[in-house]
Amino acid sequence: MKITLVKSLIGSKQDQIATAHALGLRKIGDTTEQPDNPATRGKVNKIIHLIVVEEN
């Protein structure tokens, strides 16, 4: 799955910021390819309001 950060992490909770960093997202516009598995799905669900997800 392709994940893109579209909203700023400023003002987000510390655990949400850590989740975004764990996915490799640091700045707005950063995009990363991640495997579609339950661990990644859990991370995505935690910060879904900050990102856009494209299924492959």
mmCIF file of N, CA, C and O in Angstrom:
data_model
loop_
_atom_site.group_PDB
_atom_site.id
_atom_site.type_symbol
_atom_site.label_atom_id
_atom_site.label_comp_id
_atom_site.label_asym_id
_atom_site.label_seq_id
_atom_site.Cartn_x
_atom_site.Cartn_y
_atom_site.Cartn_z
ATOM 1 N N MET A 1 0.831 -1.167 0.000
ATOM 2 C CA MET A 1 0.000 0.000 0.000
ATOM 3 C C MET A 1 0.884 1.242 0.000
ATOM 4 O O MET A 1 1.981 1.231 0.547
ATOM 5 N N LYS A 2 0.402 2.292 -0.648
ATOM 6 C CA LYS A 2 1.138 3.542 -0.763
ATOM 7 C C LYS A 2 0.507 4.547 0.207
ATOM 8 O O LYS A 2 -0.698 4.789 0.145
ATOM 9 N N ILE A 3 1.317 5.108 1.099
ATOM 10 C CA ILE A 3 0.825 6.001 2.142
ATOM 11 C C ILE A 3 1.490 7.370 1.974
ATOM 12 O O ILE A 3 2.708 7.456 1.868
ATOM 13 N N THR A 4 0.663 8.442 1.980
ATOM 14 C CA THR A 4 1.166 9.801 1.818
ATOM 15 C C THR A 4 0.674 10.665 2.971
ATOM 16 O O THR A 4 -0.514 10.655 3.293
ATOM 17 N N LEU A 5 1.592 11.417 3.577
ATOM 18 C CA LEU A 5 1.237 12.349 4.647
ATOM 19 C C LEU A 5 0.701 13.628 4.015
ATOM 20 O O LEU A 5 1.393 14.261 3.227
ATOM 21 N N VAL A 6 -0.546 14.001 4.342
ATOM 22 C CA VAL A 6 -1.167 15.174 3.727
ATOM 23 C C VAL A 6 -1.476 16.281 4.729
ATOM 24 O O VAL A 6 -1.810 17.393 4.332
ATOM 25 N N LYS A 7 -1.386 15.985 6.017
ATOM 26 C CA LYS A 7 -1.607 17.000 7.040
ATOM 27 C C LYS A 7 -0.410 17.038 7.978
ATOM 28 O O LYS A 7 0.268 16.035 8.179
ATOM 29 N N SER A 8 -0.181 18.198 8.574
ATOM 30 C CA SER A 8 0.965 18.402 9.454
ATOM 31 C C SER A 8 0.851 17.570 10.725
ATOM 32 O O SER A 8 -0.250 17.328 11.233
ATOM 33 N N LEU A 9 2.000 17.183 11.244
ATOM 34 C CA LEU A 9 2.054 16.459 12.515
ATOM 35 C C LEU A 9 2.038 17.406 13.707
ATOM 36 O O LEU A 9 1.901 16.966 14.847
ATOM 37 N N ILE A 10 2.177 18.710 13.451
ATOM 38 C CA ILE A 10 2.163 19.696 14.540
ATOM 39 C C ILE A 10 0.807 19.647 15.228
ATOM 40 O O ILE A 10 -0.236 19.676 14.583
ATOM 41 N N GLY A 11 0.816 19.562 16.527
ATOM 42 C CA GLY A 11 -0.409 19.514 17.306
ATOM 43 C C GLY A 11 -0.953 18.118 17.500
ATOM 44 O O GLY A 11 -1.921 17.936 18.232
ATOM 45 N N SER A 12 -0.343 17.131 16.852
ATOM 46 C CA SER A 12 -0.779 15.743 17.024
ATOM 47 C C SER A 12 -0.216 15.191 18.324
ATOM 48 O O SER A 12 0.769 15.696 18.854
ATOM 49 N N LYS A 13 -0.852 14.143 18.812
ATOM 50 C CA LYS A 13 -0.361 13.492 20.023
ATOM 51 C C LYS A 13 0.979 12.833 19.741
ATOM 52 O O LYS A 13 1.277 12.455 18.609
ATOM 53 N N GLN A 14 1.769 12.684 20.775
ATOM 54 C CA GLN A 14 3.123 12.140 20.639
ATOM 55 C C GLN A 14 3.116 10.736 20.046
ATOM 56 O O GLN A 14 3.975 10.405 19.234
ATOM 57 N N ASP A 15 2.140 9.900 20.419
ATOM 58 C CA ASP A 15 2.104 8.544 19.870
ATOM 59 C C ASP A 15 1.733 8.541 18.390
ATOM 60 O O ASP A 15 2.184 7.690 17.636
ATOM 61 N N GLN A 16 0.946 9.514 17.945
ATOM 62 C CA GLN A 16 0.612 9.610 16.527
ATOM 63 C C GLN A 16 1.828 10.059 15.714
ATOM 64 O O GLN A 16 2.066 9.564 14.620
ATOM 65 N N ILE A 17 2.600 10.982 16.272
ATOM 66 C CA ILE A 17 3.825 11.429 15.613
ATOM 67 C C ILE A 17 4.799 10.260 15.493
ATOM 68 O O ILE A 17 5.401 10.044 14.449
ATOM 69 N N ALA A 18 4.935 9.483 16.562
ATOM 70 C CA ALA A 18 5.829 8.324 16.551
ATOM 71 C C ALA A 18 5.369 7.290 15.523
ATOM 72 O O ALA A 18 6.200 6.678 14.839
ATOM 73 N N THR A 19 4.059 7.106 15.389
ATOM 74 C CA THR A 19 3.527 6.168 14.407
ATOM 75 C C THR A 19 3.852 6.626 12.988
ATOM 76 O O THR A 19 4.266 5.829 12.143
ATOM 77 N N ALA A 20 3.686 7.918 12.725
ATOM 78 C CA ALA A 20 4.010 8.459 11.397
ATOM 79 C C ALA A 20 5.491 8.267 11.093
ATOM 80 O O ALA A 20 5.867 7.852 9.994
ATOM 81 N N HIS A 21 6.341 8.529 12.076
ATOM 82 C CA HIS A 21 7.784 8.360 11.882
ATOM 83 C C HIS A 21 8.125 6.892 11.657
ATOM 84 O O HIS A 21 9.010 6.576 10.857
ATOM 85 N N ALA A 22 7.426 5.986 12.344
ATOM 86 C CA ALA A 22 7.669 4.558 12.160
ATOM 87 C C ALA A 22 7.314 4.119 10.735
ATOM 88 O O ALA A 22 7.921 3.189 10.194
ATOM 89 N N LEU A 23 6.356 4.803 10.125
ATOM 90 C CA LEU A 23 5.981 4.506 8.741
ATOM 91 C C LEU A 23 6.892 5.208 7.742
ATOM 92 O O LEU A 23 6.770 5.011 6.543
ATOM 93 N N GLY A 24 7.795 6.056 8.236
ATOM 94 C CA GLY A 24 8.717 6.765 7.357
ATOM 95 C C GLY A 24 8.188 8.094 6.867
ATOM 96 O O GLY A 24 8.670 8.629 5.870
ATOM 97 N N LEU A 25 7.182 8.639 7.550
ATOM 98 C CA LEU A 25 6.567 9.909 7.156
ATOM 99 C C LEU A 25 7.015 11.001 8.114
ATOM 100 O O LEU A 25 6.753 10.928 9.308
ATOM 101 N N ARG A 26 7.688 12.020 7.594
ATOM 102 C CA ARG A 26 8.203 13.084 8.443
ATOM 103 C C ARG A 26 7.664 14.452 8.054
ATOM 104 O O ARG A 26 7.353 15.261 8.904
ATOM 105 N N LYS A 27 7.556 14.717 6.732
ATOM 106 C CA LYS A 27 7.079 16.015 6.252
ATOM 107 C C LYS A 27 5.840 15.817 5.384
ATOM 108 O O LYS A 27 5.633 14.740 4.823
ATOM 109 N N ILE A 28 5.036 16.866 5.253
ATOM 110 C CA ILE A 28 3.882 16.809 4.364
ATOM 111 C C ILE A 28 4.367 16.483 2.958
ATOM 112 O O ILE A 28 5.342 17.049 2.481
ATOM 113 N N GLY A 29 3.687 15.553 2.315
ATOM 114 C CA GLY A 29 4.056 15.150 0.969
ATOM 115 C C GLY A 29 4.931 13.911 0.924
ATOM 116 O O GLY A 29 5.128 13.334 -0.149
ATOM 117 N N ASP A 30 5.465 13.496 2.064
ATOM 118 C CA ASP A 30 6.267 12.265 2.101
ATOM 119 C C ASP A 30 5.378 11.071 1.762
ATOM 120 O O ASP A 30 4.251 10.966 2.232
ATOM 121 N N THR A 31 5.910 10.179 0.945
ATOM 122 C CA THR A 31 5.187 8.983 0.526
ATOM 123 C C THR A 31 6.049 7.765 0.796
ATOM 124 O O THR A 31 7.265 7.813 0.636
ATOM 125 N N THR A 32 5.401 6.678 1.206
ATOM 126 C CA THR A 32 6.122 5.442 1.475
ATOM 127 C C THR A 32 5.297 4.251 1.001
ATOM 128 O O THR A 32 4.071 4.314 0.968
ATOM 129 N N GLU A 33 5.999 3.202 0.607
ATOM 130 C CA GLU A 33 5.362 1.930 0.249
ATOM 131 C C GLU A 33 5.498 0.990 1.445
ATOM 132 O O GLU A 33 6.606 0.792 1.940
ATOM 133 N N GLN A 34 4.389 0.434 1.892
ATOM 134 C CA GLN A 34 4.401 -0.476 3.030
ATOM 135 C C GLN A 34 3.655 -1.749 2.656
ATOM 136 O O GLN A 34 2.727 -1.720 1.847
ATOM 137 N N PRO A 35 4.038 -2.884 3.256
ATOM 138 C CA PRO A 35 3.308 -4.133 2.992
ATOM 139 C C PRO A 35 1.907 -4.061 3.603
ATOM 140 O O PRO A 35 1.698 -3.390 4.610
ATOM 141 N N ASP A 36 0.969 -4.725 2.960
ATOM 142 C CA ASP A 36 -0.411 -4.736 3.457
ATOM 143 C C ASP A 36 -0.570 -5.899 4.432
ATOM 144 O O ASP A 36 -0.862 -7.020 4.047
ATOM 145 N N ASN A 37 -0.327 -5.621 5.712
ATOM 146 C CA ASN A 37 -0.463 -6.640 6.748
ATOM 147 C C ASN A 37 -1.141 -6.017 7.979
ATOM 148 O O ASN A 37 -1.308 -4.801 8.042
ATOM 149 N N PRO A 38 -1.546 -6.829 8.936
ATOM 150 C CA PRO A 38 -2.272 -6.288 10.101
ATOM 151 C C PRO A 38 -1.496 -5.234 10.895
ATOM 152 O O PRO A 38 -2.099 -4.274 11.394
ATOM 153 N N ALA A 39 -0.185 -5.350 10.990
ATOM 154 C CA ALA A 39 0.613 -4.377 11.733
ATOM 155 C C ALA A 39 0.550 -3.011 11.051
ATOM 156 O O ALA A 39 0.345 -1.975 11.706
ATOM 157 N N THR A 40 0.716 -3.001 9.745
ATOM 158 C CA THR A 40 0.650 -1.746 8.998
ATOM 159 C C THR A 40 -0.756 -1.175 9.042
ATOM 160 O O THR A 40 -0.937 0.038 9.192
ATOM 161 N N ARG A 41 -1.763 -2.017 8.932
ATOM 162 C CA ARG A 41 -3.158 -1.560 9.003
ATOM 163 C C ARG A 41 -3.433 -0.870 10.342
ATOM 164 O O ARG A 41 -4.135 0.140 10.393
ATOM 165 N N GLY A 42 -2.904 -1.413 11.423
ATOM 166 C CA GLY A 42 -3.087 -0.801 12.735
ATOM 167 C C GLY A 42 -2.459 0.574 12.810
ATOM 168 O O GLY A 42 -3.047 1.509 13.356
ATOM 169 N N LYS A 43 -1.260 0.729 12.250
ATOM 170 C CA LYS A 43 -0.587 2.021 12.229
ATOM 171 C C LYS A 43 -1.384 3.025 11.395
ATOM 172 O O LYS A 43 -1.552 4.183 11.789
ATOM 173 N N VAL A 44 -1.864 2.566 10.245
ATOM 174 C CA VAL A 44 -2.648 3.433 9.358
ATOM 175 C C VAL A 44 -3.920 3.903 10.067
ATOM 176 O O VAL A 44 -4.277 5.080 10.007
ATOM 177 N N ASN A 45 -4.614 3.000 10.750
ATOM 178 C CA ASN A 45 -5.853 3.367 11.439
ATOM 179 C C ASN A 45 -5.618 4.397 12.532
ATOM 180 O O ASN A 45 -6.492 5.204 12.823
ATOM 181 N N LYS A 46 -4.441 4.389 13.128
ATOM 182 C CA LYS A 46 -4.119 5.320 14.208
ATOM 183 C C LYS A 46 -3.967 6.753 13.699
ATOM 184 O O LYS A 46 -4.276 7.707 14.405
ATOM 185 N N ILE A 47 -3.489 6.914 12.445
ATOM 186 C CA ILE A 47 -3.242 8.262 11.917
ATOM 187 C C ILE A 47 -3.999 8.501 10.606
ATOM 188 O O ILE A 47 -3.581 9.310 9.777
ATOM 189 N N ILE A 48 -5.133 7.820 10.416
ATOM 190 C CA ILE A 48 -5.867 7.906 9.151
ATOM 191 C C ILE A 48 -6.299 9.330 8.829
ATOM 192 O O ILE A 48 -6.429 9.697 7.666
ATOM 193 N N HIS A 49 -6.486 10.171 9.835
ATOM 194 C CA HIS A 49 -6.909 11.565 9.610
ATOM 195 C C HIS A 49 -5.786 12.442 9.080
ATOM 196 O O HIS A 49 -6.027 13.573 8.681
ATOM 197 N N LEU A 50 -4.558 11.923 9.067
ATOM 198 C CA LEU A 50 -3.395 12.702 8.613
ATOM 199 C C LEU A 50 -2.864 12.241 7.261
ATOM 200 O O LEU A 50 -2.014 12.900 6.683
ATOM 201 N N ILE A 51 -3.345 11.095 6.776
ATOM 202 C CA ILE A 51 -2.732 10.466 5.607
ATOM 203 C C ILE A 51 -3.766 10.137 4.535
ATOM 204 O O ILE A 51 -4.976 10.177 4.780
ATOM 205 N N VAL A 52 -3.259 9.803 3.339
ATOM 206 C CA VAL A 52 -4.051 9.257 2.257
ATOM 207 C C VAL A 52 -3.437 7.907 1.902
ATOM 208 O O VAL A 52 -2.225 7.803 1.763
ATOM 209 N N VAL A 53 -4.293 6.894 1.771
ATOM 210 C CA VAL A 53 -3.819 5.535 1.502
ATOM 211 C C VAL A 53 -4.313 5.097 0.132
ATOM 212 O O VAL A 53 -5.495 5.247 -0.192
ATOM 213 N N GLU A 54 -3.402 4.577 -0.685
ATOM 214 C CA GLU A 54 -3.745 4.003 -1.995
ATOM 215 C C GLU A 54 -3.431 2.525 -1.955
ATOM 216 O O GLU A 54 -2.313 2.129 -1.636
ATOM 217 N N GLU A 55 -4.429 1.721 -2.281
ATOM 218 C CA GLU A 55 -4.235 0.271 -2.323
ATOM 219 C C GLU A 55 -3.555 -0.097 -3.635
ATOM 220 O O GLU A 55 -3.809 0.507 -4.661
ATOM 221 N N ASN A 56 -2.688 -1.089 -3.604
ATOM 222 C CA ASN A 56 -2.030 -1.567 -4.834
ATOM 223 C C ASN A 56 -2.686 -2.825 -5.326
ATOM 224 O O ASN A 56 -3.234 -3.587 -4.674
#
